[in-house]
Short mmCIF file of C-alpha atoms in Angstrom, two decimals:
data_model
loop_
_atom_site.label_atom_id
_atom_site.label_comp_id
_atom_site.label_asym_id
_atom_site.label_seq_id
_atom_site.Cartn_x
_atom_site.Cartn_y
_atom_site.Cartn_z
CA MET A 21 67.90 31.52 41.58
CA ILE A 22 69.01 27.89 41.76
CA GLY A 23 65.81 26.73 39.93
CA VAL A 24 66.41 29.37 37.21
CA LYS A 25 69.99 28.27 36.71
CA ALA A 26 68.88 24.59 36.48
CA ARG A 27 66.34 25.53 33.79
CA ASP A 28 68.96 27.57 31.88
CA ILE A 29 71.32 24.66 31.93
CA HIS A 30 68.54 22.33 30.69
CA PHE A 31 67.68 24.81 27.85
CA GLU A 32 71.35 25.13 26.80
CA GLN A 33 71.69 21.38 26.67
CA GLY A 34 68.55 21.29 24.55
CA LEU A 35 70.02 23.72 22.05
CA ARG A 36 73.19 21.61 21.77
CA GLU A 37 71.14 18.44 21.35
CA ILE A 38 69.11 20.06 18.58
CA GLU A 39 72.25 21.15 16.76
CA ALA A 40 73.72 17.67 17.04
CA TYR A 41 70.49 15.96 15.82
CA VAL A 42 70.13 18.32 12.77
CA ALA A 43 73.81 17.95 12.00
CA GLN A 44 73.36 14.14 11.83
CA HIS A 45 69.88 13.93 10.23
CA GLY A 46 69.57 17.21 8.40
CA THR A 47 66.10 17.97 9.88
CA LEU A 48 63.90 17.50 12.94
CA GLN A 49 60.98 16.32 10.88
CA ASP A 50 61.26 12.63 12.02
CA LEU A 51 61.69 13.49 15.67
CA SER A 52 59.18 11.68 17.88
CA ARG A 53 57.81 13.08 21.17
CA ASP A 54 59.46 10.37 23.24
CA TYR A 55 62.80 10.40 21.45
CA ARG A 56 65.85 10.40 23.73
CA THR A 57 69.43 11.10 22.54
CA PRO A 58 72.21 8.58 23.20
CA SER A 59 73.11 10.51 26.32
CA GLY A 60 69.59 10.07 27.69
CA PHE A 61 68.33 13.67 27.03
CA ALA A 62 64.54 13.77 26.25
CA LEU A 63 64.96 15.72 23.06
CA GLY A 64 61.54 14.92 21.63
CA ALA A 65 59.69 16.18 24.77
CA PHE A 66 61.96 19.31 24.78
CA VAL A 67 61.27 20.31 21.21
CA PHE A 68 57.54 19.67 21.33
CA LEU A 69 57.26 21.68 24.52
CA GLU A 70 59.08 24.57 22.96
CA ILE A 71 56.78 24.45 19.92
CA TYR A 72 53.70 24.40 22.20
CA ASN A 73 54.91 27.36 24.19
CA TYR A 74 55.68 29.25 20.93
CA LYS A 75 52.22 28.66 19.46
CA ASN A 76 50.60 29.66 22.69
CA CYS A 77 52.68 32.86 22.99
CA ASN A 78 54.32 31.93 26.35
CA PRO A 79 56.15 35.09 27.52
CA LYS A 80 59.26 33.13 28.32
CA MET A 81 59.74 32.35 24.63
CA GLU A 82 60.74 35.96 23.85
CA GLN A 83 64.36 35.20 24.72
CA ARG A 84 64.27 31.65 23.30
CA ILE A 85 62.94 32.04 19.75
CA GLU A 86 66.16 33.19 18.08
CA PRO A 87 68.48 30.71 19.84
CA LEU A 88 66.12 27.81 18.89
CA GLN A 89 65.89 28.92 15.34
CA ASN A 90 69.65 29.22 15.06
CA ALA A 91 69.98 25.73 16.48
CA GLY A 92 67.76 24.35 13.65
CA LEU A 93 64.19 24.32 15.01
CA ASP A 94 61.50 24.97 12.40
CA TRP A 95 58.46 26.45 14.11
CA GLU A 96 56.14 25.37 11.28
CA GLN A 97 57.34 21.80 11.21
CA VAL A 98 54.52 19.27 10.99
CA THR A 99 56.16 16.41 9.03
CA ASN A 100 57.38 14.55 12.12
CA TRP A 101 57.17 10.82 12.88
CA GLU A 102 53.64 10.89 14.23
CA TYR A 103 52.32 12.93 11.31
CA ARG A 104 53.69 10.43 8.79
CA MET A 105 52.14 7.54 10.72
CA ARG A 106 48.77 9.33 10.81
CA LEU A 107 48.85 9.56 7.03
CA ILE A 108 49.55 5.79 6.77
CA VAL A 109 46.88 4.86 9.34
CA LYS A 110 44.34 7.01 7.50
CA ALA A 111 45.11 5.29 4.18
CA TYR A 112 45.02 1.85 5.88
CA GLN A 113 41.59 2.58 7.39
CA GLU A 114 40.16 3.97 4.10
CA GLN A 115 41.39 0.93 2.02
CA GLY A 116 40.93 -1.73 4.64
CA ARG A 117 44.39 -2.96 4.04
CA LEU A 118 47.98 -1.82 4.00
CA PRO A 119 48.33 0.56 1.06
CA GLU A 120 51.03 0.10 -1.58
CA SER A 121 51.88 3.81 -1.54
CA VAL A 122 51.20 6.86 0.54
CA LEU A 123 52.70 9.82 -1.22
CA TYR A 124 53.89 12.84 0.68
CA HIS A 125 55.91 15.60 -1.02
CA GLY A 126 56.85 13.13 -3.61
CA GLU A 127 58.01 10.50 -1.13
CA ASN A 128 56.39 7.11 -0.73
CA LEU A 129 55.88 6.78 3.02
CA MET A 130 55.52 3.01 2.79
CA ASP A 131 59.35 2.74 2.29
CA TRP A 132 59.75 4.73 5.49
CA PHE A 133 57.09 2.57 7.18
CA ARG A 134 58.95 -0.63 6.29
CA GLU A 135 62.10 0.81 7.96
CA GLN A 136 60.08 1.41 11.09
CA VAL A 137 58.78 -2.15 11.07
CA HIS A 138 62.37 -3.42 10.67
CA LEU A 139 63.31 -1.34 13.81
CA TYR A 140 60.35 -2.94 15.64
CA GLU A 141 61.55 -6.39 14.77
CA THR A 142 65.32 -5.93 15.32
CA ASP A 143 66.02 -2.76 17.28
CA ILE A 144 62.93 -1.70 19.21
CA GLU A 145 65.10 0.26 21.61
CA LYS A 146 65.10 3.04 18.98
CA LEU A 147 61.27 3.36 19.11
CA GLY A 148 59.22 4.83 21.90
CA TYR A 149 56.13 3.08 23.23
CA SER A 150 53.86 5.66 21.68
CA GLN A 151 55.37 4.87 18.32
CA VAL A 152 55.03 1.09 18.78
CA LYS A 153 51.30 1.70 19.54
CA MET A 154 50.88 3.61 16.30
CA LEU A 155 52.71 0.92 14.27
CA SER A 156 50.34 -1.72 15.72
CA MET A 157 47.35 0.17 14.31
CA VAL A 158 48.10 -1.23 10.89
CA ASP A 159 49.31 -4.66 9.69
CA GLY A 160 52.96 -5.41 10.40
CA CYS A 161 53.50 -5.03 14.12
CA PRO A 162 51.53 -6.91 16.79
CA ALA A 163 50.18 -4.73 19.60
CA LEU A 164 52.26 -4.79 22.81
CA THR A 165 51.46 -3.79 26.35
CA LEU A 166 53.78 -1.44 28.03
CA GLU A 167 55.22 -4.34 30.06
CA GLU A 168 55.65 -6.44 26.89
CA TYR A 169 57.31 -3.56 25.13
CA ARG A 170 59.80 -3.03 27.98
CA GLU A 171 60.63 -6.77 28.13
CA ARG A 172 61.13 -6.91 24.39
CA ARG A 173 63.37 -3.88 24.54
CA TRP A 174 65.28 -5.38 27.41
CA ASP A 175 65.76 -8.68 25.59
CA MET A 176 67.11 -6.93 22.41
CA LEU A 177 69.55 -4.90 24.44
CA CYS A 178 70.70 -8.11 26.26
CA THR A 179 71.35 -9.75 22.85
CA GLN A 180 73.34 -6.74 21.69
CA MET A 181 75.75 -7.27 24.68
CA GLN A 182 77.02 -10.32 22.83
CA GLN A 183 78.62 -8.00 20.32
CA TYR A 184 80.71 -6.43 23.12
CA GLN A 185 82.38 -9.49 24.63
CA LYS A 186 85.98 -10.35 25.12
CA ALA A 187 87.35 -13.74 24.36
CA ASP A 188 86.61 -14.84 27.86
CA GLY A 189 82.97 -13.97 27.54
CA THR A 190 82.97 -10.90 29.76
CA PRO A 191 81.94 -7.46 28.47
CA ASP A 192 84.59 -5.31 26.75
CA LEU A 193 83.99 -2.04 28.59
CA GLU A 194 86.25 0.01 26.32
CA LYS A 195 84.30 -1.13 23.33
CA LEU A 196 81.00 -0.67 25.07
CA GLU A 197 81.75 3.01 25.64
CA GLN A 198 81.27 3.52 21.90
CA ASN A 199 77.55 2.63 22.31
CA ILE A 200 76.37 5.22 24.87
CA SER A 201 72.75 3.92 24.94
CA LEU A 202 73.87 0.29 25.56
CA GLU A 203 76.50 1.32 28.08
CA LYS A 204 73.80 3.16 30.04
CA TRP A 205 71.58 0.08 29.94
CA TYR A 206 74.52 -2.13 31.10
CA LYS A 207 75.21 0.18 34.12
CA LYS A 208 71.59 0.03 34.99
CA GLN A 209 71.67 -3.79 35.14
CA ILE A 210 74.79 -3.45 37.45
CA ARG A 211 72.80 -1.24 39.79
CA ALA A 212 69.87 -3.62 39.74
CA PHE A 213 72.14 -6.47 40.61
CA ARG A 214 73.70 -4.43 43.48
CA ASP A 215 70.31 -3.55 44.86
CA ASP A 216 68.93 -7.09 44.53
CA LYS A 217 66.31 -5.85 42.04
CA LEU A 218 67.30 -8.16 39.16
CA SER A 219 64.66 -10.81 38.53
CA PRO A 220 65.89 -14.41 38.30
CA LYS A 221 64.70 -14.52 34.71
CA ARG A 222 66.77 -11.55 33.66
CA ALA A 223 69.72 -12.63 35.71
CA LYS A 224 69.71 -15.94 33.76
CA LYS A 225 69.54 -14.14 30.42
CA LEU A 226 72.51 -11.82 31.44
CA MET A 227 74.57 -14.84 32.47
CA ALA A 228 73.90 -16.37 29.01
CA VAL A 229 75.62 -13.46 27.34
CA GLY A 230 78.58 -13.48 29.68
CA MET A 231 77.51 -11.19 32.54
CA THR A 232 78.07 -13.70 35.39
CA LYS A 233 77.42 -12.87 39.01
CA LYS A 234 81.19 -13.01 39.68
CA TYR A 235 81.93 -10.55 36.93
CA MET A 236 79.14 -8.15 37.97
CA LEU A 237 80.42 -8.22 41.58
CA ASN A 238 83.93 -7.30 40.33
CA ALA A 239 82.54 -4.53 38.07
CA ILE A 240 80.65 -3.04 40.97
CA GLU A 241 83.76 -3.13 43.11
CA GLU A 242 85.88 -1.56 40.40
CA ASN A 243 83.48 1.32 40.19
CA HIS A 244 83.48 1.86 43.98
CA ARG A 245 79.87 0.89 44.32
CA THR A 246 78.14 -0.10 47.58
CA ILE A 247 77.03 -3.76 47.33
CA SER A 248 74.24 -5.32 49.22
CA LYS A 249 75.72 -7.57 51.84
CA PHE A 250 73.47 -10.32 50.43
CA TYR A 251 75.99 -10.83 47.65
CA TYR A 252 79.14 -11.02 49.84
CA SER A 253 80.54 -14.55 50.09
CA TRP A 254 82.85 -15.77 52.81
CA GLU A 255 85.77 -15.59 50.33
CA SER A 256 84.96 -11.98 49.50
CA TYR A 257 85.31 -11.07 53.22
CA TYR A 258 88.46 -13.10 53.56
CA GLN A 259 90.09 -11.28 50.56
CA GLU A 260 89.07 -7.98 52.12
CA LEU A 261 90.80 -9.04 55.29
CA VAL A 262 93.90 -9.94 53.41
CA GLN A 263 93.96 -6.51 51.84
CA TYR A 264 93.38 -4.98 55.30
CA ARG A 265 96.46 -6.90 56.61
CA GLU A 266 98.58 -5.80 53.72
CA LYS A 267 97.64 -2.15 54.35
CA PHE A 268 97.89 -2.02 58.14
CA GLN A 269 100.33 -4.91 58.76
CA ASN A 270 97.90 -6.60 61.28
CA VAL A 271 94.48 -8.22 61.46
CA ASN A 272 93.27 -6.26 64.55
CA VAL A 273 90.15 -4.95 62.71
CA PRO A 274 88.01 -2.67 64.86
CA ARG A 275 84.52 -4.03 65.28
CA SER A 276 82.98 -0.90 63.73
CA TYR A 277 85.29 -0.99 60.67
CA ALA A 278 83.66 -1.14 57.19
CA SER A 279 85.39 -1.15 53.79
CA LYS A 280 84.81 1.47 51.13
CA TYR A 281 82.36 -0.94 49.48
CA GLY A 282 80.25 -1.20 52.60
CA MET A 283 81.57 -4.58 53.79
CA LYS A 284 81.30 -4.69 57.65
CA LEU A 285 84.62 -6.38 57.95
CA GLY A 286 85.01 -5.81 61.72
CA ARG A 287 81.63 -7.37 62.51
CA TRP A 288 82.36 -10.34 60.12
CA LEU A 289 85.74 -10.99 61.71
CA TYR A 290 84.18 -10.97 65.18
CA VAL A 291 81.70 -13.67 63.99
CA GLN A 292 84.43 -15.80 62.51
CA LYS A 293 86.48 -15.68 65.81
CA SER A 294 83.35 -16.67 67.72
CA LEU A 295 82.76 -19.62 65.48
CA MET A 296 86.39 -20.72 65.71
CA ARG A 297 86.28 -20.58 69.51
CA SER A 298 83.26 -22.73 69.59
CA GLY A 299 84.63 -25.15 66.96
CA LYS A 300 81.77 -24.48 64.52
CA LEU A 301 83.81 -22.83 61.80
CA ASP A 302 84.76 -25.03 58.81
CA PRO A 303 88.37 -26.33 59.34
CA GLU A 304 89.57 -25.07 55.98
CA LYS A 305 88.23 -21.59 56.69
CA ALA A 306 89.71 -21.56 60.15
CA GLU A 307 93.13 -22.64 58.76
CA LYS A 308 93.04 -19.76 56.24
CA LEU A 309 92.27 -17.25 59.00
CA ILE A 310 95.01 -18.59 61.27
CA GLY A 311 97.37 -18.57 58.30
CA ILE A 312 97.16 -14.74 58.05
CA GLY A 313 97.44 -14.20 61.79
CA VAL A 314 93.95 -14.26 63.18
CA ILE A 315 94.20 -15.19 66.96
CA GLN A 316 97.99 -15.71 66.82
CA SER A 317 98.44 -16.75 70.43
CA ALA A 318 96.62 -17.78 73.56
CA GLU A 319 97.34 -14.31 74.99
CA GLY A 320 95.81 -12.71 71.97
CA GLU A 321 92.85 -15.01 72.30
CA GLN A 322 92.33 -14.02 75.89
CA SER A 323 92.68 -10.37 75.05
CA TRP A 324 90.07 -10.72 72.33
CA ARG A 325 87.64 -12.63 74.57
CA LYS A 326 87.48 -9.75 76.99
CA ASN A 327 85.94 -7.46 74.33
CA THR A 328 83.34 -9.92 73.01
CA VAL A 329 79.59 -9.42 73.30
CA PRO A 330 76.95 -12.05 74.31
CA ALA A 331 76.64 -14.94 71.84
CA LYS A 332 72.97 -14.22 71.25
CA PHE A 333 73.94 -11.27 69.07
CA ILE A 334 76.15 -13.47 66.84
CA ILE A 335 73.66 -15.55 64.93
CA LYS A 336 72.18 -12.73 62.74
CA TYR A 337 75.63 -11.93 61.29
CA ILE A 338 76.69 -15.45 60.31
CA MET A 339 77.70 -15.62 56.63
CA ILE A 340 76.96 -18.76 54.69
#
């Protein structure tokens, strides 16, 4: 029953997305197989699967035909994106050059083709890879491998981020919410940064458009994300300790304590105390810790010493 409910929910969303697409474009005729809506729904795949099931008399279509037709699906539609391109490719192969006109129902498809080339050059994010491959079959768009397509698409989205910056160079999240596709891409980069999966090349490009490491770290924290400990600086832990002190009115952090962001504050503080005791902690850092009450007295120091573990377990937790 759970699987059936999940499929029903997917179908209902598909109906809503068809209605929204038809309301905006008037028809589904230009819908490509790999088209996704701004919310990420694979509308192209959904529509073409329903058409396939309809033409092959799939029993499950008995209850779906009427709702799909009411939403705006034309079962006889053939004038979609791929069909138009096939007409252009055929004319190109017959003439040995890019034709001046390819007429279809009174429309010159070459005007439409030039629009697709413009998207390839300026906003490839709106084209699927299968569409890019078809465009490259005629003059106008160089062929791209899948990896090259993904990198080009990523670069264009990165450049678009410059349009959503505040005066200080950081992303304007309220403004970004108006571009669902770009906002989704932005959040994906945040996750990649969090999980240490962002390549140095891409990180450099992001920083060039204002998405610095400091900002991305703050953005993750604000969204209550778990950050890899690789990105926690000494100062980040210190600030977390300050917040702990403000909340609990002491700095007696249990060794097993971790913050809501996954920062192992208790373990970190244990290491700092060990370094202070051995004189290996930077004097400025030690002064900051003492200033908020860490190891306030000799008695407190002795009490803390009784609960320490062998020094050989310390080194793996030292933060740089």
